[in-house]
Each structure stands twice: as structure tokens, then as C-alpha cells.
Tab-separated table of C-alpha atoms and ligand atoms in Angstrom:
chain	number	residue	atom	x	y	z
R	1	MET	CA	94.873	65.302	97.357
R	2	ASN	CA	98.111	65.705	95.363
R	3	GLN	CA	99.976	68.981	95.180
R	4	PRO	CA	99.398	70.605	91.736
R	5	SER	CA	102.547	69.936	89.663
R	6	ASP	CA	103.345	73.618	89.064
R	7	VAL	CA	103.437	74.650	92.744
R	8	ILE	CA	106.933	75.883	93.697
R	9	SER	CA	108.165	75.141	97.243
R	10	ASP	CA	110.132	77.574	99.435
R	11	ALA	CA	110.228	80.511	97.046
R	12	ALA	CA	111.838	83.918	97.459
R	13	LEU	CA	109.324	86.803	97.508
R	14	ALA	CA	111.826	89.635	96.962
R	15	PRO	CA	111.038	89.751	93.200
R	16	TYR	CA	107.325	89.914	94.008
R	17	ASN	CA	107.193	92.915	96.362
R	18	SER	CA	108.139	96.495	95.449
R	19	PHE	CA	109.809	97.092	98.855
R	20	SER	CA	112.177	94.258	97.796
R	21	LEU	CA	111.934	92.718	101.273
R	22	GLN	CA	113.607	89.316	101.668
R	23	ALA	CA	110.602	87.247	102.763
R	24	ARG	CA	109.922	83.696	101.517
R	25	ALA	CA	106.762	81.743	100.750
R	26	ARG	CA	106.242	78.107	101.717
R	27	TYR	CA	104.614	77.726	98.303
R	28	LEU	CA	104.416	79.945	95.228
R	29	TYR	CA	101.966	79.507	92.349
R	30	LEU	CA	102.000	81.404	89.030
R	31	LEU	CA	98.368	81.762	87.944
R	32	ARG	CA	98.043	81.854	84.164
R	33	GLU	CA	94.501	80.489	83.525
R	34	PRO	CA	91.343	80.950	85.639
R	35	ALA	CA	90.648	77.256	85.108
R	36	GLN	CA	93.645	76.440	87.370
R	37	LEU	CA	91.884	77.908	90.354
R	38	THR	CA	89.474	75.065	91.163
R	39	GLU	CA	92.180	72.438	91.518
R	40	LEU	CA	94.492	74.843	93.312
R	41	PHE	CA	91.921	75.803	95.948
R	42	ARG	CA	90.877	72.172	96.472
R	43	TRP	CA	94.472	71.444	97.379
R	44	ILE	CA	94.755	74.576	99.541
R	45	TYR	CA	91.624	73.607	101.502
R	46	ALA	CA	92.563	69.952	101.747
R	47	ASN	CA	95.821	71.006	103.441
R	48	ASP	CA	94.328	73.877	105.420
R	49	LEU	CA	96.876	76.355	104.015
R	50	PRO	CA	96.664	80.136	104.217
R	51	TRP	CA	96.734	81.838	100.809
R	52	LEU	CA	97.524	85.260	99.447
R	53	VAL	CA	97.120	86.674	95.938
R	54	LEU	CA	99.626	89.233	94.711
R	55	GLY	CA	99.862	91.171	91.493
R	56	SER	CA	103.059	93.220	91.459
R	57	GLY	CA	103.309	93.436	95.250
R	58	SER	CA	103.419	97.223	95.081
R	59	ASN	CA	100.994	97.850	97.934
R	60	VAL	CA	102.132	95.319	100.523
R	61	LEU	CA	104.524	95.163	103.469
R	62	LEU	CA	105.636	91.556	103.968
R	63	LEU	CA	106.271	91.313	107.705
R	64	GLU	CA	107.660	87.773	107.679
R	65	ASP	CA	107.802	84.552	105.674
R	66	PHE	CA	104.397	83.415	104.390
R	67	ALA	CA	103.285	80.071	105.789
R	68	GLY	CA	101.028	79.086	102.901
R	69	VAL	CA	100.559	79.663	99.146
R	70	VAL	CA	101.291	82.972	97.446
R	71	ILE	CA	99.447	83.109	94.155
R	72	ILE	CA	101.041	85.476	91.625
R	73	ASN	CA	98.378	86.715	89.238
R	74	GLN	CA	99.632	86.453	85.670
R	75	LEU	CA	96.249	86.161	83.926
R	76	ALA	CA	96.693	87.853	80.524
R	77	GLY	CA	94.574	89.199	77.701
R	78	ILE	CA	92.717	92.337	76.579
R	79	THR	CA	89.503	92.411	74.495
R	80	LEU	CA	88.299	95.635	72.938
R	81	SER	CA	84.756	96.255	71.722
R	82	GLU	CA	82.756	99.389	70.991
R	83	THR	CA	79.312	100.876	70.515
R	84	LYS	CA	78.450	104.199	68.902
R	85	SER	CA	79.050	105.993	72.201
R	86	ASP	CA	81.619	103.960	74.150
R	87	TYR	CA	84.667	101.734	74.102
R	88	TYR	CA	84.697	98.640	76.304
R	89	LEU	CA	87.904	97.063	77.542
R	90	ASP	CA	87.695	93.617	79.041
R	91	VAL	CA	91.039	93.054	80.730
R	92	ALA	CA	92.479	89.997	82.478
R	93	ALA	CA	93.514	90.767	86.053
R	94	GLY	CA	97.225	89.967	85.682
R	95	GLU	CA	97.772	92.624	82.983
R	96	ASP	CA	100.123	95.428	83.961
R	97	TRP	CA	98.161	98.611	84.807
R	98	PRO	CA	100.694	101.216	83.502
R	99	SER	CA	101.003	99.306	80.217
R	100	LEU	CA	97.215	99.203	79.853
R	101	VAL	CA	97.012	102.990	80.319
R	102	GLU	CA	99.798	103.641	77.817
R	103	TRP	CA	98.320	101.281	75.227
R	104	SER	CA	94.804	102.730	75.562
R	105	VAL	CA	95.997	106.326	75.136
R	106	GLN	CA	98.013	105.261	72.053
R	107	GLN	CA	94.876	103.631	70.592
R	108	GLY	CA	92.853	106.843	71.133
R	109	ILE	CA	90.758	105.118	73.822
R	110	LEU	CA	90.704	107.862	76.404
R	111	GLY	CA	89.873	108.258	80.061
R	112	LEU	CA	92.676	106.391	81.870
R	113	GLU	CA	95.418	108.983	81.268
R	114	ASN	CA	95.229	110.580	84.743
R	115	LEU	CA	95.971	107.112	86.189
R	116	ALA	CA	99.233	106.715	84.233
R	117	LEU	CA	102.273	105.040	85.821
R	118	ILE	CA	100.483	103.657	88.939
R	119	PRO	CA	102.406	100.394	89.461
R	120	GLY	CA	100.547	97.114	89.750
R	121	THR	CA	98.111	94.816	88.037
R	122	VAL	CA	94.646	95.467	86.698
R	123	GLY	CA	93.204	92.970	89.196
R	124	ALA	CA	94.501	94.872	92.213
R	125	ALA	CA	93.161	98.209	90.963
R	126	PRO	CA	89.578	97.688	92.240
R	127	VAL	CA	90.784	96.439	95.639
R	128	GLN	CA	91.803	99.885	96.857
R	129	ASN	CA	90.019	101.806	94.046
R	130	ILE	CA	93.282	103.266	92.797
R	131	GLY	CA	93.275	106.973	92.225
R	132	ALA	CA	95.477	109.874	91.190
R	133	TYR	CA	95.142	113.392	89.768
R	134	GLY	CA	91.379	113.623	90.311
R	135	VAL	CA	90.363	110.259	88.785
R	136	GLU	CA	89.609	106.937	90.480
R	137	LEU	CA	89.125	103.470	89.094
R	138	ALA	CA	85.451	103.771	90.104
R	139	ASP	CA	85.013	106.467	87.413
R	140	VAL	CA	85.812	104.074	84.552
R	141	CYS	CA	84.970	100.616	85.902
R	142	GLN	CA	82.012	98.804	84.416
R	143	GLN	CA	82.268	95.373	86.066
R	144	VAL	CA	84.612	93.298	88.214
R	145	GLU	CA	84.735	89.555	87.719
R	146	PHE	CA	86.157	87.331	90.470
R	147	PHE	CA	86.576	83.718	91.478
R	148	SER	CA	84.536	83.136	94.591
R	149	ILE	CA	86.554	80.886	96.862
R	150	ALA	CA	83.504	79.584	98.763
R	151	GLU	CA	81.351	78.986	95.651
R	152	GLN	CA	84.306	77.795	93.530
R	153	GLN	CA	82.977	79.745	90.544
R	154	GLN	CA	83.246	83.056	88.701
R	155	GLN	CA	80.983	85.892	89.817
R	156	CYS	CA	80.534	89.518	88.737
R	157	LEU	CA	79.936	92.782	90.551
R	158	SER	CA	78.690	96.133	89.234
R	159	PRO	CA	80.596	99.264	90.376
R	160	ALA	CA	77.821	99.993	92.938
R	161	GLN	CA	78.166	96.479	94.354
R	162	CYS	CA	81.946	97.011	94.620
R	163	GLU	CA	81.225	99.761	97.217
R	164	PHE	CA	84.077	101.905	95.947
R	165	ALA	CA	85.249	104.707	98.251
R	166	TYR	CA	88.530	106.531	98.908
R	167	ARG	CA	91.169	103.734	98.691
R	168	ASP	CA	88.456	101.292	99.601
R	169	SER	CA	86.073	98.661	98.219
R	170	ILE	CA	84.119	95.561	99.187
R	171	PHE	CA	87.299	93.541	98.499
R	172	LYS	CA	88.811	94.956	101.696
R	173	HIS	CA	85.734	94.095	103.740
R	174	ALA	CA	82.923	91.604	103.019
R	175	LEU	CA	84.922	89.900	100.217
R	176	LYS	CA	88.317	90.050	101.913
R	177	ASP	CA	90.018	86.628	101.517
R	178	LYS	CA	86.891	85.393	99.692
R	179	ALA	CA	87.472	86.672	96.169
R	180	LEU	CA	90.279	86.491	93.638
R	181	ILE	CA	89.696	89.102	90.918
R	182	THR	CA	90.151	87.586	87.466
R	183	ARG	CA	88.915	90.322	85.043
R	184	VAL	CA	87.983	93.999	85.067
R	185	LYS	CA	85.752	95.628	82.450
R	186	PHE	CA	86.051	99.319	81.659
R	187	ARG	CA	83.637	101.642	79.855
R	188	LEU	CA	85.326	104.643	78.289
R	189	THR	CA	83.100	107.221	76.654
R	190	LYS	CA	83.858	108.482	73.140
R	191	GLN	CA	82.671	111.930	74.386
R	192	TRP	CA	85.969	112.288	76.235
R	193	GLN	CA	86.522	115.321	78.441
R	194	ALA	CA	89.835	116.251	80.027
R	195	LYS	CA	89.938	116.045	83.835
R	196	LEU	CA	92.152	118.948	84.821
R	197	ASN	CA	91.024	119.752	88.337
R	198	TYR	CA	94.247	118.745	89.983
R	199	GLY	CA	97.284	120.984	90.520
R	200	GLY	CA	99.884	120.426	87.828
R	201	LEU	CA	97.239	119.578	85.206
R	202	ARG	CA	95.265	122.870	85.300
R	203	GLU	CA	98.172	124.703	83.723
R	204	LEU	CA	97.779	122.590	80.568
R	205	GLY	CA	94.651	124.654	79.762
R	206	GLU	CA	91.149	123.647	78.647
R	207	GLY	CA	92.272	122.402	75.217
R	208	ALA	CA	94.676	119.810	76.641
R	209	SER	CA	94.752	116.451	74.811
R	210	ALA	CA	94.738	113.080	76.594
R	211	GLN	CA	98.267	112.522	75.279
R	212	GLN	CA	99.425	115.787	76.937
R	213	ILE	CA	97.776	114.822	80.236
R	214	PHE	CA	99.377	111.382	80.035
R	215	GLN	CA	102.846	112.931	79.482
R	216	GLN	CA	102.322	115.535	82.210
R	217	VAL	CA	101.213	112.916	84.786
R	218	ILE	CA	104.196	110.750	83.926
R	219	GLY	CA	106.555	113.725	84.246
R	220	MET	CA	105.150	114.727	87.627
R	221	ARG	CA	105.186	111.204	88.990
R	222	GLN	CA	108.752	110.554	87.828
R	223	GLN	CA	109.868	113.775	89.463
R	224	LYS	CA	108.441	113.119	92.923
R	225	LEU	CA	108.087	109.328	93.295
R	226	PRO	CA	111.010	106.919	93.545
R	227	ASP	CA	111.093	104.093	91.005
R	228	PRO	CA	110.692	100.838	93.019
R	229	LYS	CA	113.211	99.172	90.684
R	230	VAL	CA	115.831	101.615	91.931
R	231	LEU	CA	114.671	102.315	95.508
R	232	GLY	CA	112.246	99.838	97.114
R	233	ASN	CA	108.942	101.430	98.147
R	234	ALA	CA	105.197	100.923	98.035
R	235	GLY	CA	104.074	104.425	97.012
R	236	SER	CA	102.078	106.424	99.574
R	237	PHE	CA	102.541	104.569	102.836
R	238	PHE	CA	99.652	106.368	104.603
R	239	LYS	CA	96.171	107.411	103.546
R	240	ASN	CA	95.291	111.072	103.610
R	241	PRO	CA	93.139	111.611	106.730
R	242	VAL	CA	89.467	112.316	106.039
R	243	LEU	CA	88.132	114.857	108.578
R	244	ASN	CA	84.730	116.244	109.506
R	245	GLN	CA	84.282	120.051	109.766
R	246	GLN	CA	85.072	120.199	113.464
R	247	GLN	CA	88.269	118.121	113.128
R	248	LEU	CA	89.348	120.218	110.161
R	249	GLN	CA	88.843	123.486	112.043
R	250	GLN	CA	90.870	122.177	115.002
R	251	LEU	CA	93.701	121.140	112.688
R	252	MET	CA	93.657	124.476	110.841
R	253	VAL	CA	94.212	126.338	114.084
R	254	LYS	CA	97.574	124.541	114.278
R	255	VAL	CA	98.428	124.537	110.557
R	256	PRO	CA	96.315	127.063	108.616
R	257	ALA	CA	98.254	126.455	105.397
R	258	ILE	CA	97.565	122.731	105.103
R	259	PRO	CA	96.262	121.666	101.655
R	260	VAL	CA	92.613	120.539	101.898
R	261	TYR	CA	90.637	118.586	99.282
R	262	PRO	CA	86.890	117.928	99.218
R	263	ALA	CA	85.913	114.345	100.166
R	264	SER	CA	82.539	112.610	100.372
R	265	ALA	CA	79.522	113.839	102.365
R	266	GLY	CA	80.840	117.231	103.380
R	267	SER	CA	84.108	115.898	104.817
R	268	SER	CA	87.599	116.974	103.731
R	269	LYS	CA	90.830	115.199	102.955
R	270	VAL	CA	94.101	116.672	104.193
R	271	ALA	CA	97.562	115.886	102.832
R	272	ALA	CA	99.327	113.410	105.135
R	273	GLY	CA	102.619	113.981	103.268
R	274	TRP	CA	102.421	117.715	104.026
R	275	LEU	CA	102.045	117.002	107.760
R	276	ILE	CA	105.008	114.611	107.776
R	277	ASP	CA	107.092	117.131	105.829
R	278	ARG	CA	106.107	119.872	108.263
R	279	LEU	CA	107.630	117.790	111.079
R	280	GLY	CA	110.932	117.773	109.243
R	281	LEU	CA	110.852	114.025	108.687
R	282	LYS	CA	111.887	113.920	105.020
R	283	GLY	CA	115.075	111.892	104.925
R	284	PHE	CA	114.517	110.451	108.442
R	285	GLN	CA	116.163	106.994	108.648
R	286	HIS	CA	116.092	103.968	110.896
R	287	GLY	CA	118.219	100.952	110.001
R	288	GLY	CA	117.883	100.369	106.263
R	289	ALA	CA	114.522	102.180	105.996
R	290	GLY	CA	113.618	105.819	105.749
R	291	VAL	CA	111.337	108.587	104.586
R	292	HIS	CA	111.965	109.559	100.949
R	293	GLN	CA	113.880	112.828	100.490
R	294	GLN	CA	111.484	114.204	97.854
R	295	GLN	CA	108.131	112.819	99.027
R	296	ALA	CA	107.373	112.542	102.744
R	297	LEU	CA	104.490	110.104	102.241
R	298	VAL	CA	106.759	107.442	100.752
R	299	LEU	CA	108.848	105.096	102.926
R	300	VAL	CA	111.830	103.524	101.201
R	301	ASN	CA	114.179	100.580	101.525
R	302	HIS	CA	117.699	101.967	101.167
R	303	GLY	CA	118.966	98.499	100.290
R	304	GLN	CA	119.115	96.268	103.339
R	305	ALA	CA	115.899	97.236	105.166
R	306	THR	CA	113.988	94.631	107.139
R	307	ALA	CA	110.253	94.815	107.759
R	308	ALA	CA	111.126	95.753	111.354
R	309	ASP	CA	113.059	98.813	110.087
R	310	ILE	CA	110.074	99.943	108.024
R	311	LEU	CA	107.754	99.398	110.999
R	312	SER	CA	110.044	101.528	113.198
R	313	VAL	CA	109.951	104.433	110.747
R	314	CYS	CA	106.184	104.039	110.411
R	315	ARG	CA	105.698	104.002	114.201
R	316	HIS	CA	107.889	107.091	114.622
R	317	ILE	CA	105.882	109.027	112.038
R	318	ARG	CA	102.556	107.994	113.560
R	319	HIS	CA	103.765	109.001	116.988
R	320	GLN	CA	105.032	112.417	115.819
R	321	VAL	CA	101.891	113.191	113.844
R	322	TRP	CA	99.706	112.239	116.820
R	323	GLN	CA	101.777	114.321	119.253
R	324	ASN	CA	101.741	117.390	117.042
R	325	PHE	CA	98.422	117.276	115.197
R	326	ALA	CA	96.240	114.840	117.223
R	327	LEU	CA	95.671	112.735	114.103
R	328	VAL	CA	96.306	108.995	113.704
R	329	LEU	CA	97.638	108.174	110.247
R	330	GLU	CA	96.229	104.939	108.794
R	331	PRO	CA	98.528	102.926	106.548
R	332	GLU	CA	97.403	102.548	102.925
R	333	VAL	CA	99.900	99.716	102.442
R	334	ARG	CA	98.549	96.258	103.393
R	335	PHE	CA	100.464	94.501	106.208
R	336	ILE	CA	100.961	90.791	105.487
R	337	GLY	CA	101.913	88.304	108.193
R	338	ALA	CA	102.674	84.586	108.011
R	339	HIS	CA	99.007	83.635	107.670
R	340	GLY	CA	97.567	86.614	105.778
R	341	GLU	CA	96.777	90.271	106.256
R	342	VAL	CA	97.110	91.709	109.754
R	343	ASN	CA	95.681	94.851	111.259
R	344	PRO	CA	98.425	97.546	111.319
R	345	ASP	CA	97.272	98.760	114.750
R	346	THR	CA	97.942	95.289	116.189
R	347	VAL	CA	101.493	95.345	114.808
R	348	LEU	CA	102.306	98.996	115.496
R	349	GLY	CA	100.181	99.841	118.530
R	350	ARG	CA	98.045	102.955	118.281
R	351	PRO	CA	99.740	106.258	119.157
R	352	ASP	CA	96.496	107.444	120.845
R	353	ALA	CA	96.117	104.246	122.919
R	354	SER	CA	96.901	105.891	126.244
R	355	GLN	CA	94.446	108.805	125.764
O	1	LIG	C1	105.755	104.185	93.289
O	1	LIG	C2	104.330	103.844	93.621
O	1	LIG	C3	103.343	104.764	93.360
O	1	LIG	C4	102.011	104.472	93.654
O	1	LIG	N1	101.041	105.400	93.361
O	1	LIG	C5	99.726	105.143	93.612
O	1	LIG	C6	98.725	106.087	93.272
O	1	LIG	O1	98.991	107.145	92.733
O	1	LIG	N2	97.438	105.757	93.533
O	1	LIG	C7	97.082	104.548	94.119
O	1	LIG	O2	95.877	104.311	94.318
O	1	LIG	N3	98.033	103.627	94.433
O	1	LIG	C8	99.337	103.887	94.198
O	1	LIG	N4	100.315	102.958	94.518
O	1	LIG	C9	99.906	101.689	95.155
O	1	LIG	C10	99.772	100.530	94.142
O	1	LIG	O3	100.282	100.909	92.898
O	1	LIG	C11	98.305	100.139	93.955
O	1	LIG	O4	97.745	99.774	95.186
O	1	LIG	C12	98.157	98.935	93.000
O	1	LIG	O5	96.794	98.731	92.673
O	1	LIG	C13	98.768	97.661	93.566
O	1	LIG	O6	98.757	96.673	92.557
O	1	LIG	P1	99.545	95.319	92.778
O	1	LIG	O7	99.230	94.435	91.630
O	1	LIG	O8	100.983	95.619	92.984
O	1	LIG	O9	98.875	94.811	94.103
O	1	LIG	P2	99.557	93.943	95.330
O	1	LIG	O10	100.490	94.842	96.042
O	1	LIG	O11	100.121	92.729	94.708
O	1	LIG	O12	98.301	93.625	96.165
O	1	LIG	C14	97.682	94.657	96.901
O	1	LIG	C15	96.490	94.044	97.686
O	1	LIG	O13	95.491	93.640	96.754
O	1	LIG	C16	95.239	92.226	96.867
O	1	LIG	N5	95.110	91.722	95.489
O	1	LIG	C17	96.021	91.836	94.503
O	1	LIG	N6	95.552	91.266	93.378
O	1	LIG	C18	94.322	90.781	93.680
O	1	LIG	C19	93.341	90.058	92.946
O	1	LIG	N7	93.514	89.707	91.663
O	1	LIG	N8	92.186	89.711	93.580
O	1	LIG	C20	91.965	90.038	94.886
O	1	LIG	N9	92.889	90.710	95.621
O	1	LIG	C21	94.021	91.083	95.036
O	1	LIG	C22	96.480	91.651	97.545
O	1	LIG	O14	96.186	90.464	98.258
O	1	LIG	C23	96.863	92.802	98.480
O	1	LIG	O15	96.082	92.788	99.652
O	1	LIG	C24	101.655	103.233	94.228
O	1	LIG	C25	102.667	102.282	94.486
O	1	LIG	C26	104.006	102.588	94.175
O	1	LIG	C27	105.059	101.569	94.455
């Protein structure tokens, strides 16, 4: 089978990952219409090529050159409809998430404002159930549409079928490498209520408007998070550990002041960034990579970092956190090797391996 005419050979991936790492792809494909997928995947299968879909590449660590096809999702289009009680947004997966949030707030379609300025595409948002300031994608999602690679057709999932959890969904498990998300539908109630449970928003007071929340979230994010266009990074590098009561009590003996947040089923989430900061690792550097000066959970590329530099910093942090707090930090960022995603523990080794 012939190579589709718009496949680009030997492409640079630096513009397509927010760490700005200098990896290359054997092939690159800009996806603009869902109809392109059938022919593309026929060719991919005929040639037994690995494939990877990226949106803005703001949650990936490219460990090396990719040996197959990197598909850049550029599917575009937003459709708005409404009933007496709700607005419905039907959004193509390549749309830019921060722009969608800004546009919806401007239109008076409210409910996304707490999720302002999270980099990336709409199609990647369900994958790790993006969340910030007390709201997750799961709270506003009505349906996720995807191209099933095995069935070669579009399919839909309800939010319950997506199995959303903290930074998690079915797209990281049963549908990993089997689904390419093409559209996400949102239901936003007209009976809008401000979500002000998170620090930094409470001070706005009960009467806060969505516009005020939007501005406040943007202000806070700009203050503490580096802009990937200026300093390469992928946001929070690690997930916040989720602990049961016993684990939490053990940790609190060592660090009674650690911030704790409620998580599902009686468990608690603790702030990984606070633990890293406590170890004095803000500003720690190895090669071209380091821990951000203002936000200990963010690893940055100071300009010339390689993936190996970032791995060294990551390994050092995991080791220190294990030694001091007996916790193993799990990366939130997805590790991508030459043939697809790889398990971070395989690449890094586990700090608790010898216990
Ligand atoms: C400065 C900064 C701040 C951040 N803050 C937050 C935050 O507050 N909360 C939060 O949750 N995240 C945050 N992130 C992480 C990131 O913004 C989200 O994970 C975002 O959803 C990634 O979107 P993307 O398009 O860049 O995905 P990519 O990085 O391109 O892809 C991420 C993963 O999803 C898969 N994927 C992408 N598109 C599709 C698709 N269409 N179908 C199937 N799989 C797909 C990819 O294969 C990859 O495994 C932050 C990142 C940065 C750089």
C-alpha cells in the first residue's frame, strides 16, 4: 500500500513537545479530518509501524527518536447548541484547550473557568482527566468520541464508561493505543455556581463571577508556572500521592504541616511539590535540566537539556523523596520511547526496589 501523500518523513519533534526536546519522528502526519484516519491506519498496519498521537505535546517526555508515525491532532471546529437548562459544546479534538475556555467564558457559557490556561488540546483532556482548582474534566464532560483503531470506525463513550479518576481514564488502560479521540462533548448548566473550594479562589467571596474566577486562575498560574514557550516544561512532572489513612498518619509523623486534600473513598492526596520543596530541591540542576525555582513539581529544560538530563533530575527527586518520606512519586508526564509509551519504572528503576 502506498504512503499517504501528506506524510512527512524524518521530521523534527521539537516544535511538538513543550519540553522542546530535540527528538525526531520517522514520519509525521498532520491530522485535519477524521476521514483521513482509515487510509492512514491501513498504511500504518501494512507497514507494521508504531504510532503515537500528540496534541500540543505538553504532557510527554520524548526519550528518543520515534521509530514510526507521530500523528499531530489538528482536528478543528466547535458547535454550540442549547436547551432551556444547558449549553452543549461539541468540540473537535485538535482545538486548543485554553482558547476554548477563554471563548466559552466570553460567550457567557460557564463552568470551564477553573480549568483556564491548562496547555494542550481538547482531545488530550479526557486522557488524564485534566484538573485544576477543584474542577476536573469529568465534571463537565458529556461524551467522548474516538476512532477505534481495531474497528476502524468512530465510537462514543459516556463519562461513566470513560472511567475518569484522578489524572486517569480508560484511555490510559483498556483503550491505550486503541483509540484516537476525535471529539469531546461538554454539558454546561445554565444554573452556574462558582466553584471556590480551592485556596486562592475562596478569597474572591461567594458572589464571584466566572470572569473573576477565570482572571484569578490565570493570574495564579502565570505567577507560579513557567510558560513552556519561554522555559521548556510539561507542567507537574509527578502526581500527588494518594494515601490511605495509615500511610497518611505515618507521613504526618515526619511532616505534620503537609497540605492534605480529600481524595476518593476515604483516601487523601498530599502535595508532591511541597515534599520536593521541603527537601530543598527547588533550583536543583543536572546538565541542562532542573527543578523550577518557583514550583518544585515542575521540571524544566534550561535550554540544552536532553531527555537523559531530565531523567537524572527525576531519578534524584524520586530517590530523595523515598529516602526521606518512604513514598514513591509516580510521574504524571507520559514517557515515550522509540516504539510508544514506556513504563517510567522500567526507565528510571524504582527507588524502593531493594526494600
Ligand atoms: C505549564 C503546564 C501546566 C499544566 N497544568 C496542568 C494542570 O493544571 N492540570 C492538568 O491536568 N494538566 C496540566 N498540564 C498537563 C497538560 O496540559 C495536560 O495533560 C494536557 O491535557 C495535555 O494536552 P496535549 O494536547 O499537550 O497532550 P499531549 O502531551 O500531546 O499528549 C498527552 C498524552 O495523551 C495522548 N493523546 C493526546 N491526544 C490524544 C487523542 N486525541 N486521542 C488519544 N490520546 C491522545 C498522547 O498520546 C499522550 O500519551 C500542564 C502542562 C504544562 C506544560
